Amino acid sequence: GVWAQRVYPYFAYLDKSQRDESNQVCATSELVDSNDMNSARFLKWVKEEFVGRSFRLAMMKAFDDKVANAAHHDGFKWNHQVPRTAKHVQNILFSEKILGLLQDGRSHMVMSYLVSWFYCFTFQHGMDCWVESAIMNYFKMNDMRVILGDPTANNTRQHCMIRLAKKLATNSFLTSLRVSCLKLWGRTLEIGVRVGQDEKPPDESGTYELADLSVYLSANIMKIIHRNGGAKFWIKHQHPVSRKNDIDVRFRNVIWFGAVGCGMTREQIQSSMTRELNSRFGEPEDNHRGNDQNDPPQYGERDGARSVSIATSP
């Protein structure tokens, strides 16, 4: 295409196979000209290199590191160890300790963890320029003799490579995280829903709650929040249910989430959950027994099917 022909001169600098004996950039004879065939070859190379598995995994690893460091900085641990991946931090979020904060009415604090540990790295100005660093490290690792250009030269606010890398690193995980929050907490943070000046809910369903998280967010995070509403976000709740039944369901989901990874049988888990629930809330009402909504949730690979016991620091 037109784009491939326009940027074709970069091919030799990007492709590490195009080097001479002294390791200097040197296009091979058949790749010197930017004809239609070579442009098509270059375009195919770009798609395989920057939309393929290797680049995606490198960006996901960078995101993992930032998320794990953020949770560790706040004093949280996974399975008594320093968290090392975004999945470890997700397991911390769905631990009994965090559920306890929700039960105590501290949902805004819990929602601030979503911003501090995950979403702050997706903002346009990002934390610590982690995407740019991850891209440059990838260039270096693959002997690509290029650097990121100035996006303002093309009248854009963000470099296209940064947008691509951020999307590959975070979209799948954050989609899974949002679904899990609704399953286990009965609510989730609507990070992309605009807060207008009138602070009117997005719809009339009565399931939205406005939360001002500024009191819980660090000064560094507050500096990069450039959005309508500032640190005010909408919390999306599921359809209203009684408080006892809501806690009952989410408590069962959290315990199941952690216990499966410990090798407990279904009968052992259900017996343990029943004893704990009875001690917390008293004997359950008849209409809670055998209800499909109390069945353990089903998780995909990214939702924690391999999760193990969870522990957080005091």
C-alpha positions as a Markdown table, in Angstrom:
| # | Residue | x | y | z |
|---|---|---|---|---|
| 1 | Gly | 0.0 | 0.0 | 0.0 |
| 2 | Val | 0.9 | 3.7 | 0.0 |
| 3 | Trp | 2.0 | 3.5 | 3.7 |
| 4 | Ala | 4.3 | 0.6 | 3.1 |
| 5 | Gln | 6.0 | 2.4 | 0.2 |
| 6 | Arg | 6.3 | 5.6 | 2.1 |
| 7 | Val | 8.1 | 4.0 | 5.1 |
| 8 | Tyr | 9.9 | 1.3 | 3.2 |
| 9 | Pro | 13.3 | 2.9 | 3.7 |
| 10 | Tyr | 13.0 | 1.9 | 7.4 |
| 11 | Phe | 12.9 | -1.8 | 6.4 |
| 12 | Ala | 16.6 | -2.3 | 6.5 |
| 13 | Tyr | 16.9 | -0.6 | 9.9 |
| 14 | Leu | 14.2 | -2.8 | 11.4 |
| 15 | Asp | 15.0 | -6.1 | 9.9 |
| 16 | Lys | 18.1 | -7.5 | 11.6 |
| 17 | Ser | 18.8 | -9.9 | 8.7 |
| 18 | Gln | 19.7 | -6.9 | 6.6 |
| 19 | Arg | 23.2 | -6.4 | 8.0 |
| 20 | Asp | 26.7 | -6.6 | 6.4 |
| 21 | Glu | 29.7 | -8.5 | 7.7 |
| 22 | Ser | 30.6 | -5.6 | 10.1 |
| 23 | Asn | 27.0 | -5.6 | 11.4 |
| 24 | Gln | 26.1 | -2.4 | 9.7 |
| 25 | Val | 22.7 | -1.7 | 8.1 |
| 26 | Cys | 22.8 | -3.0 | 4.5 |
| 27 | Ala | 19.8 | -3.8 | 2.4 |
| 28 | Thr | 20.2 | -6.9 | 0.3 |
| 29 | Ser | 20.2 | -6.4 | -3.5 |
| 30 | Glu | 16.7 | -7.8 | -4.0 |
| 31 | Leu | 15.3 | -5.4 | -1.3 |
| 32 | Val | 16.9 | -2.2 | -2.3 |
| 33 | Asp | 13.9 | -1.0 | -4.4 |
| 34 | Ser | 10.6 | -0.1 | -2.9 |
| 35 | Asn | 8.6 | -1.7 | -5.7 |
| 36 | Asp | 5.1 | -3.2 | -5.2 |
| 37 | Met | 6.5 | -6.7 | -4.4 |
| 38 | Asn | 9.0 | -5.5 | -1.8 |
| 39 | Ser | 6.4 | -3.1 | -0.3 |
| 40 | Ala | 4.0 | -6.1 | 0.1 |
| 41 | Arg | 6.8 | -8.1 | 1.7 |
| 42 | Phe | 7.6 | -5.3 | 4.1 |
| 43 | Leu | 4.0 | -4.9 | 5.1 |
| 44 | Lys | 3.7 | -8.6 | 5.8 |
| 45 | Trp | 6.9 | -8.4 | 7.9 |
| 46 | Val | 5.5 | -5.5 | 9.9 |
| 47 | Lys | 2.3 | -7.4 | 10.7 |
| 48 | Glu | 4.1 | -10.5 | 11.7 |
| 49 | Glu | 6.6 | -8.6 | 13.9 |
| 50 | Phe | 4.5 | -6.0 | 15.6 |
| 51 | Val | 1.1 | -7.7 | 15.8 |
| 52 | Gly | 2.5 | -11.2 | 16.3 |
| 53 | Arg | 3.1 | -13.2 | 19.4 |
| 54 | Ser | 6.6 | -12.1 | 20.2 |
| 55 | Phe | 5.8 | -8.4 | 20.4 |
| 56 | Arg | 2.5 | -9.0 | 22.2 |
| 57 | Leu | 4.2 | -11.1 | 24.9 |
| 58 | Ala | 6.9 | -8.5 | 25.4 |
| 59 | Met | 4.4 | -5.8 | 26.0 |
| 60 | Met | 2.3 | -8.0 | 28.3 |
| 61 | Lys | 5.4 | -8.8 | 30.3 |
| 62 | Ala | 6.1 | -5.1 | 30.7 |
| 63 | Phe | 2.5 | -4.5 | 31.9 |
| 64 | Asp | 2.8 | -7.5 | 34.3 |
| 65 | Asp | 5.9 | -5.9 | 35.8 |
| 66 | Lys | 4.3 | -2.5 | 36.3 |
| 67 | Val | 1.1 | -4.0 | 37.8 |
| 68 | Ala | 3.0 | -6.3 | 40.2 |
| 69 | Asn | 5.3 | -3.5 | 41.4 |
| 70 | Ala | 2.3 | -1.2 | 42.0 |
| 71 | Ala | 0.5 | -3.8 | 44.3 |
| 72 | His | 3.8 | -4.7 | 46.0 |
| 73 | His | 4.4 | -0.9 | 46.7 |
| 74 | Asp | 1.1 | -0.8 | 48.5 |
| 75 | Gly | 2.2 | -3.7 | 50.7 |
| 76 | Phe | 0.2 | -6.5 | 49.2 |
| 77 | Lys | 1.5 | -10.0 | 48.7 |
| 78 | Trp | 0.2 | -13.1 | 46.8 |
| 79 | Asn | 0.5 | -16.4 | 48.5 |
| 80 | His | 2.9 | -14.8 | 51.0 |
| 81 | Gln | 5.2 | -13.8 | 48.2 |
| 82 | Val | 5.9 | -10.7 | 46.2 |
| 83 | Pro | 3.4 | -10.6 | 43.2 |
| 84 | Arg | 5.1 | -11.1 | 39.9 |
| 85 | Thr | 2.3 | -10.9 | 37.3 |
| 86 | Ala | -1.0 | -9.1 | 36.7 |
| 87 | Lys | -2.7 | -12.4 | 37.4 |
| 88 | His | -1.1 | -12.5 | 40.9 |
| 89 | Val | -2.5 | -9.1 | 41.5 |
| 90 | Gln | -5.9 | -10.1 | 40.2 |
| 91 | Asn | -5.9 | -12.9 | 42.7 |
| 92 | Ile | -5.2 | -10.5 | 45.5 |
| 93 | Leu | -8.1 | -8.4 | 44.4 |
| 94 | Phe | -10.5 | -11.3 | 44.7 |
| 95 | Ser | -9.1 | -12.5 | 48.1 |
| 96 | Glu | -11.2 | -12.7 | 51.2 |
| 97 | Lys | -9.4 | -9.6 | 52.6 |
| 98 | Ile | -10.6 | -7.4 | 49.8 |
| 99 | Leu | -14.1 | -8.8 | 50.0 |
| 100 | Gly | -14.0 | -7.8 | 53.7 |
| 101 | Leu | -13.3 | -4.2 | 52.7 |
| 102 | Leu | -16.3 | -4.3 | 50.4 |
| 103 | Gln | -18.5 | -5.7 | 53.3 |
| 104 | Asp | -17.3 | -2.9 | 55.5 |
| 105 | Gly | -18.5 | -0.3 | 53.0 |
| 106 | Arg | -15.1 | 0.6 | 51.8 |
| 107 | Ser | -15.8 | 0.0 | 48.1 |
| 108 | His | -14.3 | 3.3 | 47.0 |
| 109 | Met | -10.9 | 2.2 | 48.5 |
| 110 | Val | -11.2 | -1.1 | 46.6 |
| 111 | Met | -12.0 | 0.7 | 43.4 |
| 112 | Ser | -9.0 | 2.9 | 43.8 |
| 113 | Tyr | -6.8 | -0.2 | 43.7 |
| 114 | Leu | -8.2 | -0.9 | 40.2 |
| 115 | Val | -6.9 | 2.6 | 39.2 |
| 116 | Ser | -3.6 | 2.4 | 41.1 |
| 117 | Trp | -2.7 | -1.1 | 40.1 |
| 118 | Phe | -4.1 | -1.4 | 36.6 |
| 119 | Tyr | -5.9 | 1.5 | 34.8 |
| 120 | Cys | -3.3 | 4.2 | 35.5 |
| 121 | Phe | -1.0 | 2.3 | 33.1 |
| 122 | Thr | -3.6 | 2.7 | 30.3 |
| 123 | Phe | -4.1 | 6.4 | 30.6 |
| 124 | Gln | -2.8 | 8.5 | 27.6 |
| 125 | His | 0.1 | 9.9 | 29.6 |
| 126 | Gly | 0.7 | 6.5 | 31.4 |
| 127 | Met | 2.8 | 5.9 | 34.5 |
| 128 | Asp | 6.6 | 6.1 | 34.1 |
| 129 | Cys | 6.4 | 6.0 | 30.2 |
| 130 | Trp | 6.4 | 2.2 | 30.6 |
| 131 | Val | 5.1 | 1.6 | 27.1 |
| 132 | Glu | 7.8 | 3.7 | 25.4 |
| 133 | Ser | 10.4 | 1.9 | 27.5 |
| 134 | Ala | 9.0 | -1.5 | 26.6 |
| 135 | Ile | 9.0 | -0.7 | 22.9 |
| 136 | Met | 12.6 | 0.6 | 23.0 |
| 137 | Asn | 13.7 | -2.5 | 24.8 |
| 138 | Tyr | 12.1 | -4.6 | 22.2 |
| 139 | Phe | 13.9 | -2.6 | 19.4 |
| 140 | Lys | 17.2 | -3.2 | 21.2 |
| 141 | Met | 16.6 | -6.9 | 21.8 |
| 142 | Asn | 15.8 | -7.5 | 18.2 |
| 143 | Asp | 18.6 | -5.3 | 16.8 |
| 144 | Met | 16.2 | -2.7 | 15.3 |
| 145 | Arg | 18.2 | 0.4 | 14.6 |
| 146 | Val | 15.3 | 2.9 | 15.1 |
| 147 | Ile | 13.8 | 5.0 | 17.8 |
| 148 | Leu | 10.2 | 6.3 | 18.3 |
| 149 | Gly | 9.7 | 9.6 | 16.5 |
| 150 | Asp | 7.8 | 12.7 | 17.6 |
| 151 | Pro | 4.1 | 12.0 | 17.3 |
| 152 | Thr | 3.3 | 15.7 | 17.0 |
| 153 | Ala | 5.0 | 15.7 | 13.6 |
| 154 | Asn | 1.9 | 13.9 | 12.3 |
| 155 | Asn | -0.5 | 16.1 | 14.3 |
| 156 | Thr | -1.3 | 13.2 | 16.7 |
| 157 | Arg | -1.2 | 13.3 | 20.5 |
| 158 | Gln | 0.2 | 9.8 | 20.9 |
| 159 | His | 2.5 | 7.7 | 18.7 |
| 160 | Cys | 0.8 | 4.9 | 16.8 |
| 161 | Met | 3.3 | 2.4 | 18.1 |
| 162 | Ile | 2.4 | 3.4 | 21.7 |
| 163 | Arg | -1.3 | 3.0 | 21.1 |
| 164 | Leu | -0.7 | -0.4 | 19.5 |
| 165 | Ala | 1.6 | -1.7 | 22.2 |
| 166 | Lys | -0.7 | -0.5 | 25.0 |
| 167 | Lys | -3.7 | -2.2 | 23.4 |
| 168 | Leu | -1.9 | -5.5 | 22.9 |
| 169 | Ala | -0.6 | -5.4 | 26.5 |
| 170 | Thr | -3.8 | -4.6 | 28.3 |
| 171 | Asn | -7.0 | -5.1 | 26.4 |
| 172 | Ser | -7.5 | -8.8 | 26.9 |
| 173 | Phe | -6.6 | -8.8 | 30.5 |
| 174 | Leu | -8.7 | -5.7 | 31.5 |
| 175 | Thr | -11.7 | -7.1 | 29.7 |
| 176 | Ser | -11.3 | -10.3 | 31.7 |
| 177 | Leu | -10.8 | -8.3 | 34.9 |
| 178 | Arg | -14.0 | -6.3 | 34.4 |
| 179 | Val | -16.1 | -9.5 | 33.9 |
| 180 | Ser | -14.5 | -11.0 | 37.1 |
| 181 | Cys | -15.3 | -7.9 | 39.1 |
| 182 | Leu | -18.9 | -8.1 | 38.2 |
| 183 | Lys | -19.0 | -11.9 | 39.0 |
| 184 | Leu | -17.2 | -11.7 | 42.3 |
| 185 | Trp | -18.0 | -8.2 | 43.7 |
| 186 | Gly | -21.3 | -7.5 | 42.0 |
| 187 | Arg | -19.8 | -4.2 | 40.7 |
| 188 | Thr | -17.0 | -2.8 | 38.6 |
| 189 | Leu | -15.3 | 0.5 | 37.8 |
| 190 | Glu | -16.5 | 2.0 | 34.5 |
| 191 | Ile | -13.2 | 3.6 | 33.6 |
| 192 | Gly | -14.2 | 4.6 | 30.1 |
| 193 | Val | -17.6 | 6.1 | 30.9 |
| 194 | Arg | -17.6 | 9.9 | 30.9 |
| 195 | Val | -18.5 | 11.9 | 34.0 |
| 196 | Gly | -20.3 | 15.1 | 32.8 |
| 197 | Gln | -20.4 | 18.4 | 34.6 |
| 198 | Asp | -24.0 | 17.6 | 35.8 |
| 199 | Glu | -22.8 | 14.2 | 37.1 |
| 200 | Lys | -25.8 | 12.6 | 35.6 |
| 201 | Pro | -25.7 | 8.8 | 35.5 |
| 202 | Pro | -25.2 | 7.1 | 32.1 |
| 203 | Asp | -28.7 | 5.7 | 32.3 |
| 204 | Glu | -31.8 | 5.5 | 34.5 |
| 205 | Ser | -31.2 | 1.9 | 35.7 |
| 206 | Gly | -30.2 | 3.0 | 39.2 |
| 207 | Thr | -27.2 | 0.8 | 39.1 |
| 208 | Tyr | -24.5 | 3.5 | 38.8 |
| 209 | Glu | -22.7 | 5.1 | 41.7 |
| 210 | Leu | -20.4 | 8.1 | 41.4 |
| 211 | Ala | -17.2 | 7.7 | 43.4 |
| 212 | Asp | -14.6 | 10.4 | 44.0 |
| 213 | Leu | -11.3 | 8.4 | 44.4 |
| 214 | Ser | -9.0 | 11.4 | 44.8 |
| 215 | Val | -8.6 | 10.8 | 48.5 |
| 216 | Tyr | -7.2 | 7.3 | 47.8 |
| 217 | Leu | -5.0 | 8.0 | 44.8 |
| 218 | Ser | -1.3 | 9.1 | 45.0 |
| 219 | Ala | -0.1 | 12.5 | 43.8 |
| 220 | Asn | 1.7 | 10.9 | 40.9 |
| 221 | Ile | -1.5 | 9.2 | 39.7 |
| 222 | Met | -3.5 | 12.4 | 40.1 |
| 223 | Lys | -1.0 | 14.2 | 37.9 |
| 224 | Ile | -1.7 | 12.0 | 34.9 |
| 225 | Ile | -5.5 | 11.9 | 35.1 |
| 226 | His | -6.5 | 14.2 | 32.3 |
| 227 | Arg | -10.2 | 13.3 | 31.8 |
| 228 | Asn | -13.6 | 14.9 | 32.3 |
| 229 | Gly | -14.5 | 14.4 | 35.9 |
| 230 | Gly | -10.9 | 14.1 | 37.1 |
| 231 | Ala | -10.7 | 11.3 | 39.8 |
| 232 | Lys | -14.5 | 10.8 | 39.8 |
| 233 | Phe | -15.6 | 7.5 | 38.2 |
| 234 | Trp | -18.8 | 5.6 | 37.8 |
| 235 | Ile | -19.2 | 2.3 | 39.6 |
| 236 | Lys | -21.5 | 0.0 | 37.8 |
| 237 | His | -23.5 | -2.4 | 40.0 |
| 238 | Gln | -25.4 | -5.5 | 39.0 |
| 239 | His | -29.2 | -5.4 | 39.4 |
| 240 | Pro | -30.1 | -4.7 | 43.1 |
| 241 | Val | -30.2 | -7.7 | 45.4 |
| 242 | Ser | -30.5 | -7.9 | 49.2 |
| 243 | Arg | -27.3 | -7.2 | 51.0 |
| 244 | Lys | -27.2 | -10.6 | 52.7 |
| 245 | Asn | -27.7 | -12.5 | 49.5 |
| 246 | Asp | -25.2 | -10.3 | 47.7 |
| 247 | Ile | -22.6 | -11.0 | 50.3 |
| 248 | Asp | -23.5 | -14.7 | 50.4 |
| 249 | Val | -23.0 | -15.1 | 46.7 |
| 250 | Arg | -19.8 | -13.1 | 46.4 |
| 251 | Phe | -18.3 | -14.7 | 49.5 |
| 252 | Arg | -18.9 | -18.2 | 48.0 |
| 253 | Asn | -17.4 | -17.1 | 44.6 |
| 254 | Val | -14.2 | -15.8 | 46.3 |
| 255 | Ile | -13.7 | -18.9 | 48.4 |
| 256 | Trp | -14.2 | -21.2 | 45.4 |
| 257 | Phe | -11.8 | -19.1 | 43.4 |
| 258 | Gly | -9.0 | -19.7 | 45.8 |
| 259 | Ala | -9.8 | -23.2 | 47.1 |
| 260 | Val | -9.9 | -24.9 | 43.7 |
| 261 | Gly | -6.2 | -24.3 | 43.3 |
| 262 | Cys | -5.5 | -25.9 | 46.7 |
| 263 | Gly | -6.8 | -29.3 | 45.5 |
| 264 | Met | -10.0 | -29.3 | 47.6 |
| 265 | Thr | -12.9 | -31.4 | 46.4 |
| 266 | Arg | -16.3 | -29.8 | 45.6 |
| 267 | Glu | -17.8 | -31.4 | 48.8 |
| 268 | Gln | -14.9 | -30.1 | 51.0 |
| 269 | Ile | -15.3 | -26.6 | 49.6 |
| 270 | Gln | -19.1 | -26.5 | 50.0 |
| 271 | Ser | -18.9 | -27.8 | 53.5 |
| 272 | Ser | -16.3 | -25.2 | 54.5 |
| 273 | Met | -18.3 | -22.4 | 52.9 |
| 274 | Thr | -21.5 | -23.4 | 54.6 |
| 275 | Arg | -19.8 | -23.4 | 58.0 |
| 276 | Glu | -18.2 | -20.1 | 57.4 |
| 277 | Leu | -21.3 | -18.4 | 56.1 |
| 278 | Asn | -23.4 | -19.7 | 59.0 |
| 279 | Ser | -20.9 | -18.4 | 61.5 |
| 280 | Arg | -20.9 | -15.0 | 59.8 |
| 281 | Phe | -24.5 | -14.4 | 58.9 |
| 282 | Gly | -26.5 | -17.1 | 60.7 |
| 283 | Glu | -28.4 | -20.0 | 59.2 |
| 284 | Pro | -29.2 | -19.2 | 55.5 |
| 285 | Glu | -32.8 | -18.7 | 54.4 |
| 286 | Asp | -34.5 | -21.5 | 52.6 |
| 287 | Asn | -34.6 | -19.6 | 49.3 |
| 288 | His | -30.8 | -19.4 | 49.3 |
| 289 | Arg | -30.4 | -23.2 | 49.3 |
| 290 | Gly | -30.0 | -24.9 | 46.0 |
| 291 | Asn | -30.2 | -21.5 | 44.2 |
| 292 | Asp | -28.3 | -21.5 | 40.8 |
| 293 | Gln | -26.8 | -18.2 | 41.6 |
| 294 | Asn | -24.8 | -19.7 | 44.4 |
| 295 | Asp | -23.2 | -22.3 | 42.2 |
| 296 | Pro | -19.4 | -21.8 | 41.9 |
| 297 | Pro | -18.4 | -19.6 | 38.9 |
| 298 | Gln | -16.7 | -21.0 | 35.9 |
| 299 | Tyr | -13.4 | -19.4 | 35.0 |
| 300 | Gly | -11.3 | -19.3 | 31.8 |
| 301 | Glu | -7.6 | -19.4 | 31.7 |
| 302 | Arg | -7.2 | -15.6 | 32.2 |
| 303 | Asp | -9.8 | -15.5 | 35.0 |
| 304 | Gly | -7.8 | -17.6 | 37.4 |
| 305 | Ala | -8.5 | -21.3 | 36.7 |
| 306 | Arg | -5.0 | -22.0 | 37.9 |
| 307 | Ser | -5.2 | -19.8 | 41.0 |
| 308 | Val | -3.9 | -21.0 | 44.4 |
| 309 | Ser | -4.5 | -19.8 | 47.9 |
| 310 | Ile | -4.2 | -16.1 | 48.4 |
| 311 | Ala | -2.7 | -14.2 | 51.3 |
| 312 | Thr | -2.2 | -10.5 | 51.7 |
| 313 | Ser | 0.0 | -8.6 | 54.1 |
| 314 | Pro | -1.7 | -6.9 | 57.1 |
